Every structure is written in C-alpha cells, then in structure tokens.
Short mmCIF file of C-alpha atoms in Angstrom, two decimals:
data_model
loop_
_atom_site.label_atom_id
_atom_site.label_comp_id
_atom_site.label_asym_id
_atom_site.label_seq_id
_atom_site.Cartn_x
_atom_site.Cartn_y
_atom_site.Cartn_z
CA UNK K 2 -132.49 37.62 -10.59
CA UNK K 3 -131.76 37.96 -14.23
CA UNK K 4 -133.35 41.71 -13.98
CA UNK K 5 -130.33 42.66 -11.40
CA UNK K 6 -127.87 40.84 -13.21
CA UNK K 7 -128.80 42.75 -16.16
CA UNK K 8 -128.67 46.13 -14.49
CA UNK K 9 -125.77 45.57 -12.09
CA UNK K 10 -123.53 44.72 -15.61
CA UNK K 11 -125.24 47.49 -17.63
CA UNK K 12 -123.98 51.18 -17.67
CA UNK K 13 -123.79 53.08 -15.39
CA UNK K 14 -124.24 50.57 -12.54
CA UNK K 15 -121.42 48.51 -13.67
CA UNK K 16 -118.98 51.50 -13.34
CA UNK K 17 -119.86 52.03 -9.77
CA UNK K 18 -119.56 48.02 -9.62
CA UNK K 19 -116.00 47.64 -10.70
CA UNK K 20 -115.16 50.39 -7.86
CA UNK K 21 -117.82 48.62 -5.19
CA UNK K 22 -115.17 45.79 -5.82
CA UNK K 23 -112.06 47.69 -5.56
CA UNK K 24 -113.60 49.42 -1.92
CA UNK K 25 -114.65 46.04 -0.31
CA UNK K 26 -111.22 44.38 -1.19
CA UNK K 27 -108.93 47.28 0.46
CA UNK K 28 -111.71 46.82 3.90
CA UNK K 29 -110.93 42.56 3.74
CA UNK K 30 -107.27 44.34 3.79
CA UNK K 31 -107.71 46.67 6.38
CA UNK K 32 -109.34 43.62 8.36
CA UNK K 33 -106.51 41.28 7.58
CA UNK K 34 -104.05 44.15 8.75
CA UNK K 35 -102.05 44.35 5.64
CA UNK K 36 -103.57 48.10 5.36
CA UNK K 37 -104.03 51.19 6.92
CA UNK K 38 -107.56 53.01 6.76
CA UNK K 39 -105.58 56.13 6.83
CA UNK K 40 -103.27 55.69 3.56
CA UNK K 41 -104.87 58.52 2.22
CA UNK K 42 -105.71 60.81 4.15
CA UNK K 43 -102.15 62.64 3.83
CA UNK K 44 -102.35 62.21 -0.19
CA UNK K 45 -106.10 63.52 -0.56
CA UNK K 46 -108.11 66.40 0.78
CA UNK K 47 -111.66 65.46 1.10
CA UNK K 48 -112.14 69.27 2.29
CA UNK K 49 -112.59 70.65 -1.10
CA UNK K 50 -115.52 68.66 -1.40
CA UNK K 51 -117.02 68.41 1.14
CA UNK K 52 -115.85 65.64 3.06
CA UNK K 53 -113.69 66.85 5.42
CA UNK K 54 -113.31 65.77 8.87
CA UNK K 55 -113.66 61.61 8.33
CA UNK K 56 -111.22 59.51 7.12
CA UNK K 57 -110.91 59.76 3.05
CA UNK K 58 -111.11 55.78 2.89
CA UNK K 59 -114.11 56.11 4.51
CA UNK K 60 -115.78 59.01 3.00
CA UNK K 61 -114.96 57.39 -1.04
CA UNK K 62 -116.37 54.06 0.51
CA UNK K 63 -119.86 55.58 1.43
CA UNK K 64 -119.23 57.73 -1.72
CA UNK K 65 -118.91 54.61 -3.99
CA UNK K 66 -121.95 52.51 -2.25
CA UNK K 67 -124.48 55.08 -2.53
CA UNK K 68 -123.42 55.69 -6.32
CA UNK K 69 -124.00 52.38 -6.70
CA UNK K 70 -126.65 51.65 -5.46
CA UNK K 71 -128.30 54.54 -6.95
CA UNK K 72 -127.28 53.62 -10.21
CA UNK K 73 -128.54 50.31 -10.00
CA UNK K 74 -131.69 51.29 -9.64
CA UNK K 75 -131.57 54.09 -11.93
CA UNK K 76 -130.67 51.02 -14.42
CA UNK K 77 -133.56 48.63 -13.55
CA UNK K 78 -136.08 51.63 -14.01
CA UNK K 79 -134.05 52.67 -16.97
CA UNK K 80 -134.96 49.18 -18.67
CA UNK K 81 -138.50 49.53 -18.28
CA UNK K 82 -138.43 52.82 -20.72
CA UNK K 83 -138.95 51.64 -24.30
CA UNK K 84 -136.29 54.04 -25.70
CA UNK K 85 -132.87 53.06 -27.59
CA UNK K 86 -130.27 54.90 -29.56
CA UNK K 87 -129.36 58.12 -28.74
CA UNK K 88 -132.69 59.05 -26.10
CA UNK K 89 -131.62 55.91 -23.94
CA UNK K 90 -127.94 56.91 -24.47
CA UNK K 91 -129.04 60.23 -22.79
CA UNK K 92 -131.25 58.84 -19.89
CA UNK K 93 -128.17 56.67 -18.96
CA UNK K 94 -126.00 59.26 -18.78
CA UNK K 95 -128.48 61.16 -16.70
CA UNK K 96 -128.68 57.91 -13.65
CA UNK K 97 -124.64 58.38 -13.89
CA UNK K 98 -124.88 62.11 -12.89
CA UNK K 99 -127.90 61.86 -10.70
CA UNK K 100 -126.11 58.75 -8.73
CA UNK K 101 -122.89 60.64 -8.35
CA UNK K 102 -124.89 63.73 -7.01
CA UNK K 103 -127.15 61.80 -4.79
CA UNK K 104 -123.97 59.82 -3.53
CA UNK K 105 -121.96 63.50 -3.01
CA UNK K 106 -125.02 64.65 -0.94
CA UNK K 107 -124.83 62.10 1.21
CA UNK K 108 -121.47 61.23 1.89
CA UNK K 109 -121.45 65.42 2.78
CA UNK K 110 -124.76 64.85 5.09
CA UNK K 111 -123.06 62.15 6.91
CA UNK K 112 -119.35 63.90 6.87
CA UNK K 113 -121.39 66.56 8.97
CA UNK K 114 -122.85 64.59 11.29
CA UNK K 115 -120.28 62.02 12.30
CA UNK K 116 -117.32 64.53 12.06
CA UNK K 117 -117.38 65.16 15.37
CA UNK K 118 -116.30 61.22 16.04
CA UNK K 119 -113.30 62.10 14.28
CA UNK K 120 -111.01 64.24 15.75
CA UNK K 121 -108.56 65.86 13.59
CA UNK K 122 -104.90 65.78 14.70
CA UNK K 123 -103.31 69.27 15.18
CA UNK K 124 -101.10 70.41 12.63
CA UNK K 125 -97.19 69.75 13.34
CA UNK K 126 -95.66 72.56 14.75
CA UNK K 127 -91.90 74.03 15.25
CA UNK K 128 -92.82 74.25 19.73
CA UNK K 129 -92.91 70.65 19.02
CA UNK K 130 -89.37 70.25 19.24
CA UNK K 131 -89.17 72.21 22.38
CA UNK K 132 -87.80 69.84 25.31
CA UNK K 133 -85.65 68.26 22.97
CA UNK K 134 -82.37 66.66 22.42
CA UNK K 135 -80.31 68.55 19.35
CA UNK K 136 -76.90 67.90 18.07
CA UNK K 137 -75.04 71.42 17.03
CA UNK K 138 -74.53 71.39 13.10
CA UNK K 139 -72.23 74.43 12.95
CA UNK K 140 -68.93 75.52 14.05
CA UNK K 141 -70.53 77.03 17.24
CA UNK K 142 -74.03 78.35 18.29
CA UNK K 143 -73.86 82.04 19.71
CA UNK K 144 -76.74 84.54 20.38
CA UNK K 145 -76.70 85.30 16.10
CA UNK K 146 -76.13 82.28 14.76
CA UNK K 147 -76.53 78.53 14.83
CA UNK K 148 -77.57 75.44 13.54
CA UNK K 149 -78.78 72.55 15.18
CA UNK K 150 -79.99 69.13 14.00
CA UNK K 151 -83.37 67.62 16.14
CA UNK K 152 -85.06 64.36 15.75
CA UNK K 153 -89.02 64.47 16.05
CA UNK K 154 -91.73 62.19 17.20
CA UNK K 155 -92.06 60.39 14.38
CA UNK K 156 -87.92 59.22 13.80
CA UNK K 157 -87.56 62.26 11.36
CA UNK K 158 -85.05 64.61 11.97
CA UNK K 159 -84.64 68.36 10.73
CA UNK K 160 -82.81 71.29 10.79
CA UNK K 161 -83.74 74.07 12.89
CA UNK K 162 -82.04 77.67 13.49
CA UNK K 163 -80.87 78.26 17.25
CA UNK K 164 -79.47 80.57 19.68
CA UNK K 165 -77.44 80.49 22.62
CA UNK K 166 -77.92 83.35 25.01
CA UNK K 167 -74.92 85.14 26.42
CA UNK K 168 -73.40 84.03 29.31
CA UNK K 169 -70.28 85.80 29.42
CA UNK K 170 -71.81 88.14 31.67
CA UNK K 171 -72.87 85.65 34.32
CA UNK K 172 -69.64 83.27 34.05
CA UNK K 173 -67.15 85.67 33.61
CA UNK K 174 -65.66 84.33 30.99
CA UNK K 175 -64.66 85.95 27.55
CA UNK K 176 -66.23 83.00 25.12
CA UNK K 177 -68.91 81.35 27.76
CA UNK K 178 -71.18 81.89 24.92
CA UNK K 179 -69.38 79.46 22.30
CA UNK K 180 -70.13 75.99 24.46
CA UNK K 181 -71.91 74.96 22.24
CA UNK K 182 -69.98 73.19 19.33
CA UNK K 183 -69.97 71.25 16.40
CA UNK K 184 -70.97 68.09 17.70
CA UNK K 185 -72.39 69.09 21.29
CA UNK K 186 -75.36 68.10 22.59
CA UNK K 187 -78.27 70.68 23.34
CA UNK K 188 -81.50 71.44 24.71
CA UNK K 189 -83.85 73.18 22.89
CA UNK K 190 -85.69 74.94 26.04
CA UNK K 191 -87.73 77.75 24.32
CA UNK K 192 -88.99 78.95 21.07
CA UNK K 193 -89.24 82.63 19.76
CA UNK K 194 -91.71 83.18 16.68
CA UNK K 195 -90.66 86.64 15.82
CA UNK K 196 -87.08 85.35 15.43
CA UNK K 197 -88.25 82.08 14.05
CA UNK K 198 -85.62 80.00 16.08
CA UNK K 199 -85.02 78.38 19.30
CA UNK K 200 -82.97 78.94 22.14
CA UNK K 201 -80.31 76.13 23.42
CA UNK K 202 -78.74 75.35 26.70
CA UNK K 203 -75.60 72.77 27.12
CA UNK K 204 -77.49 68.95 27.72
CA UNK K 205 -75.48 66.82 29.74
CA UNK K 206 -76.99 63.57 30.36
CA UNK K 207 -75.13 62.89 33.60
CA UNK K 208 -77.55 66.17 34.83
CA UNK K 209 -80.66 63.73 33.93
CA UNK K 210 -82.85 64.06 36.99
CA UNK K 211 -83.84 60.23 36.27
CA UNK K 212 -82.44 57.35 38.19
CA UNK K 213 -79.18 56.71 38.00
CA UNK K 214 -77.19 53.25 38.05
CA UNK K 215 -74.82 52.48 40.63
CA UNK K 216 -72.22 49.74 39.87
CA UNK K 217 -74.13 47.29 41.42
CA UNK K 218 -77.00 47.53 38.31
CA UNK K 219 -79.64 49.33 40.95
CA UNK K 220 -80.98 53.03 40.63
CA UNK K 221 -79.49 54.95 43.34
CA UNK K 222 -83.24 55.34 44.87
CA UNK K 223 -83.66 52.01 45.09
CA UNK K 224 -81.12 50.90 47.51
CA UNK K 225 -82.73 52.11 50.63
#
C-alpha cells in the first residue's frame, strides 16, 4: 500500500492524478445534472489530434486515465532503479512522455472504433431557414434588394438578404412588387446559392392551413 501511495504522489503519476481528480468530479456533475458532457465540444477540436468523432469530455477522460495509469506504473518500476540525480530526473521524464503517448494511442484506437456510435450533427446551414417566418428589416423588399430578420431553431435570430419576385406582371399592378415592408411578415420559401439570398412571399397567418378557432373556443374541424 505504501509502494502505490508513494508512486501515485511521486512525479509524473501525481500530475496525471491531480487531473484524474478534476475528470471524475465534472462525471459526479454530469450525473448530478448540473453539467453537460458536451460543454466542449464547440470550444475544442479533438480532430487535430486525433480524436475526432466522440465527445471531447469523453475523449480527455480516457486520455487522462490511461496517462495515469501508465504513469503509475512507470513510477513503481521507476523506484526499483537505483539511480538519483540527474539519470532518475531523466527516466522520470521519460514515463511522462511514454504515458502521454501510450494514452494518445489509445484514446485515437478507441476514437476509431466507437466513432461510429457518435453521430456528428450536420453543420448549420443558410436552407435552414427555409419555411420560415421573417420580419422585413428594410424600407421594402423588391427583386434587388432586401433585408429580412429570421429567428432559427435554437431562439437566435439573424439577418439574411432576400428577394421578392415581381409580380407586377401577374397582378397588374404598378408596385405589386413592394408588399413587402418594413415591418411585414414573410416567408422565406426558397434559397438561391449563386445569389446567396432567399426568396420571400407575403405570410399571412389567417392563410395558416392549421385549425382555426371559432368563437365558441373549438377548431372549425372539430364541430362536426
């Protein structure tokens, strides 16, 4: 017992050690819900090393165990070499390096393998926003120019070039095309890349194909 004790407090072992804490605190965390295993993954990018395609938290936990336990028994063997001063100095040095590679090989072995049980999310893209509700930022929105404002999944909102397409043609009316104002409510229906904007129709939410309310409180379809 005093052997371990000796090497799990002696360097390198007790680097690893003081992180082994750290990791198994932020898991009783994660298990008492007050964090998310995914903090990091939108901070750090395990792909440069290796890691990518599991969860960072996951990844620097394996990462950290290994090293430590490699380390700690780098350190017991380490004791049983009758060398101080400068040689031993050197050997320990050399258990820090070899645990950290033999911990980087096999966090990467296992990244590889258990990947696949951790799908990566697509990317956000602009044809998100397509089928969605936008509030007109500019004076007006013709086939030119236009600004609109468009909340996303997530509660964010941006702002995003649009275009109305002419309808003078089709209504018959001189400015059909300027419906859309400062403050009107659109629907993003379509997106074009070359252009790098999307086109908007009027959105009137009386058109909603859902169920409406009658005065009495019921959805028209459900009063027979």
């Amino acid at each position: 017992m005093d052997e371990f004790l000796n090497a799990a407090l002696g360097f390198p072992a007790v680097i690893f050690g003081a992180a082994l804490v750290v990791v198994v605190c932020f898991w009783l965390l994660v298990l008492a819900g007050a964090a998310d295993q995914h903090s990091f993954d939108s901070d750090l990018d395990s792909g440069t090393v290796g890691f990518g395609g599991v969860p960072v938290t996951v990844s620097v936990s394996l990462l950290v165990v290994v090293a430590w336990f490699g380390s700690l028994t780098g350190t017991v063997l380490l004791h049983q070499v009758p060398a101080t001063g400068a040689p031993r100095a050197v050997l320990a040095i050399a258990v820090l390096a070899g645990s950290l590679f033999l911990a980087w090989g096999t966090v990467r072995l296992v990244a590889h393998l258990f990947r696949r049980y951790f799908p990566a999310e697509p990317p956000p893209s602009r044809k998100d926003f397509v089928g969605r509700v936008c509030t007109v930022r500019t004076g007006s929105v013709s086939a030119s120019f236009g600004q609109a404002e468009v909340a996303s999944a997530d509660g964010s909102t941006a702002i995003v070039q649009v275009r109305q397409a002419p309808r003078a043609a089709l209504l018959a009316e001189p400015h059909a095309e300027e419906l859309l104002v400062s403050g009107s409510t659109g629907l993003l229906y379509a997106y074009d890349e070359e252009g790098e904007f999307f086109w908007v129709s009027p959105y009137d939410a009386a058109l909603d194909p859902g169920p409406k309310a009658k005065p009495g409180g019921l959805p028209e379809n459900m009063n027979g």
